Amino acid sequence: MSKYTFEFKKKVVLEYINEYISIRSLEKKYDIKSHNNIEIWVAKYKKYGDEALLRSRKNKEYSFEKRYLL
């Protein structure tokens, strides 16, 4: 699975939103493996903004109490 940077994803999303370029065209233009990626990025960006495009796979540290409440 390819990993895309925040900057790249934002560029693609803004191009889709502001320039009315189709998802299929963006997929070909940037050699993105699946149009689903772009659809997900756009939906998340519209709902949550920039933070939605950041990778969230970070190891989080939880307190002892919180670990057992999860």
Short mmCIF file of N, CA, C and O in Angstrom, two decimals, residues 5-69:
data_model
loop_
_atom_site.label_atom_id
_atom_site.label_comp_id
_atom_site.label_asym_id
_atom_site.label_seq_id
_atom_site.Cartn_x
_atom_site.Cartn_y
_atom_site.Cartn_z
N THR A 5 1.87 11.70 1.37
CA THR A 5 2.13 12.75 2.35
C THR A 5 0.90 13.64 2.50
O THR A 5 0.03 13.69 1.62
N PHE A 6 0.87 14.34 3.60
CA PHE A 6 -0.20 15.29 3.85
C PHE A 6 -0.28 16.32 2.73
O PHE A 6 -1.35 16.63 2.22
N GLU A 7 0.87 16.86 2.34
CA GLU A 7 0.92 17.88 1.31
C GLU A 7 0.35 17.37 -0.02
O GLU A 7 -0.38 18.07 -0.70
N PHE A 8 0.71 16.15 -0.36
CA PHE A 8 0.22 15.55 -1.61
C PHE A 8 -1.29 15.38 -1.56
O PHE A 8 -2.00 15.74 -2.51
N LYS A 9 -1.79 14.81 -0.48
CA LYS A 9 -3.22 14.58 -0.36
C LYS A 9 -4.00 15.89 -0.41
O LYS A 9 -5.02 16.00 -1.09
N LYS A 10 -3.47 16.92 0.28
CA LYS A 10 -4.16 18.20 0.28
C LYS A 10 -4.17 18.81 -1.12
O LYS A 10 -5.17 19.37 -1.56
N LYS A 11 -3.06 18.69 -1.84
CA LYS A 11 -2.98 19.20 -3.21
C LYS A 11 -4.04 18.55 -4.09
O LYS A 11 -4.75 19.23 -4.83
N VAL A 12 -4.17 17.24 -3.99
CA VAL A 12 -5.14 16.50 -4.80
C VAL A 12 -6.57 16.89 -4.41
O VAL A 12 -7.41 17.16 -5.28
N VAL A 13 -6.83 16.96 -3.13
CA VAL A 13 -8.18 17.30 -2.64
C VAL A 13 -8.57 18.71 -3.09
O VAL A 13 -9.67 18.93 -3.60
N LEU A 14 -7.67 19.66 -2.92
CA LEU A 14 -7.98 21.04 -3.30
C LEU A 14 -8.14 21.18 -4.81
O LEU A 14 -8.97 21.97 -5.28
N GLU A 15 -7.38 20.42 -5.55
CA GLU A 15 -7.53 20.43 -7.00
C GLU A 15 -8.91 19.90 -7.39
O GLU A 15 -9.57 20.45 -8.27
N TYR A 16 -9.35 18.87 -6.71
CA TYR A 16 -10.69 18.31 -6.97
C TYR A 16 -11.78 19.32 -6.62
O TYR A 16 -12.70 19.55 -7.40
N ILE A 17 -11.65 19.94 -5.45
CA ILE A 17 -12.69 20.86 -4.96
C ILE A 17 -12.69 22.17 -5.74
O ILE A 17 -13.74 22.64 -6.17
N ASN A 18 -11.53 22.77 -5.93
CA ASN A 18 -11.45 24.11 -6.50
C ASN A 18 -11.43 24.16 -8.02
O ASN A 18 -11.89 25.13 -8.62
N GLU A 19 -10.90 23.12 -8.64
CA GLU A 19 -10.74 23.16 -10.09
C GLU A 19 -11.69 22.22 -10.82
O GLU A 19 -11.63 22.09 -12.04
N TYR A 20 -12.56 21.55 -10.07
CA TYR A 20 -13.59 20.69 -10.64
C TYR A 20 -13.03 19.63 -11.60
O TYR A 20 -13.61 19.36 -12.65
N ILE A 21 -11.91 19.06 -11.22
CA ILE A 21 -11.32 17.97 -12.00
C ILE A 21 -11.88 16.66 -11.45
O ILE A 21 -11.99 16.48 -10.24
N SER A 22 -12.21 15.75 -12.31
CA SER A 22 -12.82 14.49 -11.87
C SER A 22 -11.82 13.64 -11.08
O SER A 22 -10.61 13.76 -11.25
N ILE A 23 -12.37 12.80 -10.26
CA ILE A 23 -11.54 11.91 -9.46
C ILE A 23 -10.75 10.97 -10.36
O ILE A 23 -9.57 10.72 -10.12
N ARG A 24 -11.37 10.47 -11.40
CA ARG A 24 -10.66 9.57 -12.34
C ARG A 24 -9.49 10.29 -13.02
O ARG A 24 -8.43 9.71 -13.21
N SER A 25 -9.69 11.55 -13.37
CA SER A 25 -8.61 12.32 -14.00
C SER A 25 -7.45 12.53 -13.03
O SER A 25 -6.28 12.42 -13.41
N LEU A 26 -7.78 12.83 -11.79
CA LEU A 26 -6.73 13.01 -10.77
C LEU A 26 -5.99 11.71 -10.51
O LEU A 26 -4.78 11.70 -10.31
N GLU A 27 -6.74 10.62 -10.50
CA GLU A 27 -6.15 9.29 -10.31
C GLU A 27 -5.09 9.03 -11.37
O GLU A 27 -3.97 8.57 -11.06
N LYS A 28 -5.40 9.34 -12.61
CA LYS A 28 -4.45 9.12 -13.70
C LYS A 28 -3.32 10.13 -13.67
O LYS A 28 -2.16 9.78 -13.88
N LYS A 29 -3.66 11.39 -13.44
CA LYS A 29 -2.66 12.47 -13.44
C LYS A 29 -1.56 12.22 -12.41
O LYS A 29 -0.39 12.43 -12.69
N TYR A 30 -1.94 11.77 -11.21
CA TYR A 30 -0.97 11.59 -10.13
C TYR A 30 -0.60 10.12 -9.89
O TYR A 30 0.06 9.81 -8.92
N ASP A 31 -1.06 9.24 -10.75
CA ASP A 31 -0.76 7.81 -10.63
C ASP A 31 -1.12 7.26 -9.25
O ASP A 31 -0.33 6.60 -8.59
N ILE A 32 -2.34 7.57 -8.83
CA ILE A 32 -2.85 7.07 -7.55
C ILE A 32 -3.48 5.71 -7.83
O ILE A 32 -4.23 5.55 -8.79
N LYS A 33 -3.18 4.75 -7.00
CA LYS A 33 -3.56 3.36 -7.28
C LYS A 33 -5.06 3.10 -7.27
O LYS A 33 -5.53 2.20 -7.93
N SER A 34 -5.82 3.89 -6.51
CA SER A 34 -7.26 3.65 -6.44
C SER A 34 -8.00 4.97 -6.29
O SER A 34 -7.61 5.82 -5.49
N HIS A 35 -9.08 5.12 -7.04
CA HIS A 35 -9.88 6.34 -6.91
C HIS A 35 -10.56 6.43 -5.55
O HIS A 35 -10.93 7.50 -5.10
N ASN A 36 -10.69 5.28 -4.89
CA ASN A 36 -11.28 5.28 -3.55
C ASN A 36 -10.48 6.12 -2.58
O ASN A 36 -11.04 6.74 -1.67
N ASN A 37 -9.16 6.13 -2.75
CA ASN A 37 -8.31 6.95 -1.88
C ASN A 37 -8.74 8.40 -1.96
O ASN A 37 -8.90 9.07 -0.93
N ILE A 38 -8.91 8.90 -3.16
CA ILE A 38 -9.27 10.30 -3.34
C ILE A 38 -10.66 10.58 -2.76
O ILE A 38 -10.86 11.60 -2.09
N GLU A 39 -11.59 9.68 -2.99
CA GLU A 39 -12.94 9.86 -2.45
C GLU A 39 -12.91 9.96 -0.93
O GLU A 39 -13.59 10.80 -0.33
N ILE A 40 -12.12 9.11 -0.30
CA ILE A 40 -11.99 9.12 1.16
C ILE A 40 -11.35 10.41 1.63
O ILE A 40 -11.81 11.04 2.59
N TRP A 41 -10.26 10.81 0.96
CA TRP A 41 -9.58 12.06 1.34
C TRP A 41 -10.52 13.25 1.26
O TRP A 41 -10.55 14.08 2.16
N VAL A 42 -11.29 13.33 0.18
CA VAL A 42 -12.20 14.46 -0.02
C VAL A 42 -13.28 14.47 1.07
O VAL A 42 -13.57 15.51 1.67
N ALA A 43 -13.88 13.33 1.32
CA ALA A 43 -14.93 13.24 2.33
C ALA A 43 -14.41 13.63 3.71
O ALA A 43 -15.04 14.41 4.44
N LYS A 44 -13.25 13.11 4.07
CA LYS A 44 -12.66 13.44 5.38
C LYS A 44 -12.29 14.91 5.46
O LYS A 44 -12.50 15.56 6.48
N TYR A 45 -11.74 15.45 4.37
CA TYR A 45 -11.33 16.85 4.37
C TYR A 45 -12.54 17.76 4.53
O TYR A 45 -12.49 18.74 5.28
N LYS A 46 -13.62 17.45 3.85
CA LYS A 46 -14.83 18.26 3.96
C LYS A 46 -15.41 18.23 5.37
O LYS A 46 -15.98 19.20 5.84
N LYS A 47 -15.27 17.09 6.03
CA LYS A 47 -15.86 16.94 7.35
C LYS A 47 -14.95 17.46 8.47
O LYS A 47 -15.41 18.11 9.40
N TYR A 48 -13.62 17.18 8.35
CA TYR A 48 -12.71 17.48 9.46
C TYR A 48 -11.59 18.46 9.13
O TYR A 48 -10.83 18.83 10.01
N GLY A 49 -11.43 18.84 7.88
CA GLY A 49 -10.38 19.79 7.52
C GLY A 49 -9.01 19.14 7.40
O GLY A 49 -8.90 17.93 7.19
N ASP A 50 -7.98 19.96 7.55
CA ASP A 50 -6.59 19.51 7.36
C ASP A 50 -6.21 18.30 8.22
O ASP A 50 -5.50 17.41 7.77
N GLU A 51 -6.67 18.28 9.45
CA GLU A 51 -6.27 17.21 10.36
C GLU A 51 -6.68 15.83 9.86
O GLU A 51 -6.04 14.83 10.18
N ALA A 52 -7.72 15.77 9.07
CA ALA A 52 -8.19 14.49 8.55
C ALA A 52 -7.19 13.87 7.58
O ALA A 52 -7.19 12.65 7.39
N LEU A 53 -6.35 14.69 6.98
CA LEU A 53 -5.40 14.18 5.99
C LEU A 53 -4.07 13.77 6.61
O LEU A 53 -3.22 13.19 5.93
N LEU A 54 -3.88 14.06 7.87
CA LEU A 54 -2.65 13.66 8.55
C LEU A 54 -2.72 12.18 8.90
O LEU A 54 -3.79 11.64 9.18
N ARG A 55 -1.58 11.52 8.86
CA ARG A 55 -1.56 10.11 9.26
C ARG A 55 -1.79 10.02 10.75
O ARG A 55 -1.24 10.78 11.52
N SER A 56 -2.57 9.07 11.17
CA SER A 56 -2.92 8.96 12.59
C SER A 56 -2.35 7.70 13.23
O SER A 56 -2.75 7.34 14.33
N ARG A 57 -1.46 7.03 12.54
CA ARG A 57 -0.90 5.80 13.10
C ARG A 57 0.31 6.12 13.98
O ARG A 57 1.45 5.88 13.63
N LYS A 58 0.03 6.64 15.13
CA LYS A 58 1.09 6.97 16.07
C LYS A 58 0.88 6.14 17.32
O LYS A 58 -0.25 5.91 17.75
N ASN A 59 1.95 5.72 17.88
CA ASN A 59 1.85 4.98 19.13
C ASN A 59 1.46 5.96 20.22
O ASN A 59 2.16 6.93 20.47
N LYS A 60 0.36 5.71 20.85
CA LYS A 60 -0.11 6.58 21.91
C LYS A 60 0.20 5.94 23.25
O LYS A 60 0.10 4.74 23.41
N GLU A 61 0.57 6.78 24.18
CA GLU A 61 0.81 6.28 25.53
C GLU A 61 -0.41 6.62 26.38
O GLU A 61 -0.90 7.74 26.37
N TYR A 62 -0.88 5.62 27.09
CA TYR A 62 -2.03 5.81 27.95
C TYR A 62 -1.62 5.55 29.39
O TYR A 62 -0.75 4.73 29.67
N SER A 63 -2.30 6.23 30.29
CA SER A 63 -2.06 5.98 31.70
C SER A 63 -2.57 4.57 32.04
O SER A 63 -3.36 3.98 31.30
N PHE A 64 -2.15 4.06 33.15
CA PHE A 64 -2.56 2.74 33.59
C PHE A 64 -4.08 2.63 33.68
O PHE A 64 -4.68 1.67 33.21
N GLU A 65 -4.71 3.66 34.25
CA GLU A 65 -6.16 3.64 34.43
C GLU A 65 -6.88 3.64 33.07
O GLU A 65 -7.85 2.94 32.88
N LYS A 66 -6.40 4.47 32.19
CA LYS A 66 -7.07 4.61 30.90
C LYS A 66 -6.98 3.33 30.08
O LYS A 66 -7.88 2.97 29.34
N ARG A 67 -5.88 2.60 30.20
CA ARG A 67 -5.73 1.35 29.44
C ARG A 67 -6.85 0.37 29.77
O ARG A 67 -7.34 -0.35 28.91
N TYR A 68 -7.22 0.30 31.01
CA TYR A 68 -8.21 -0.67 31.42
C TYR A 68 -9.64 -0.17 31.25
O TYR A 68 -10.58 -0.94 31.34
N LEU A 69 -9.80 1.11 30.98
CA LEU A 69 -11.13 1.65 30.71
C LEU A 69 -11.47 1.57 29.23
O LEU A 69 -12.61 1.68 28.85
#
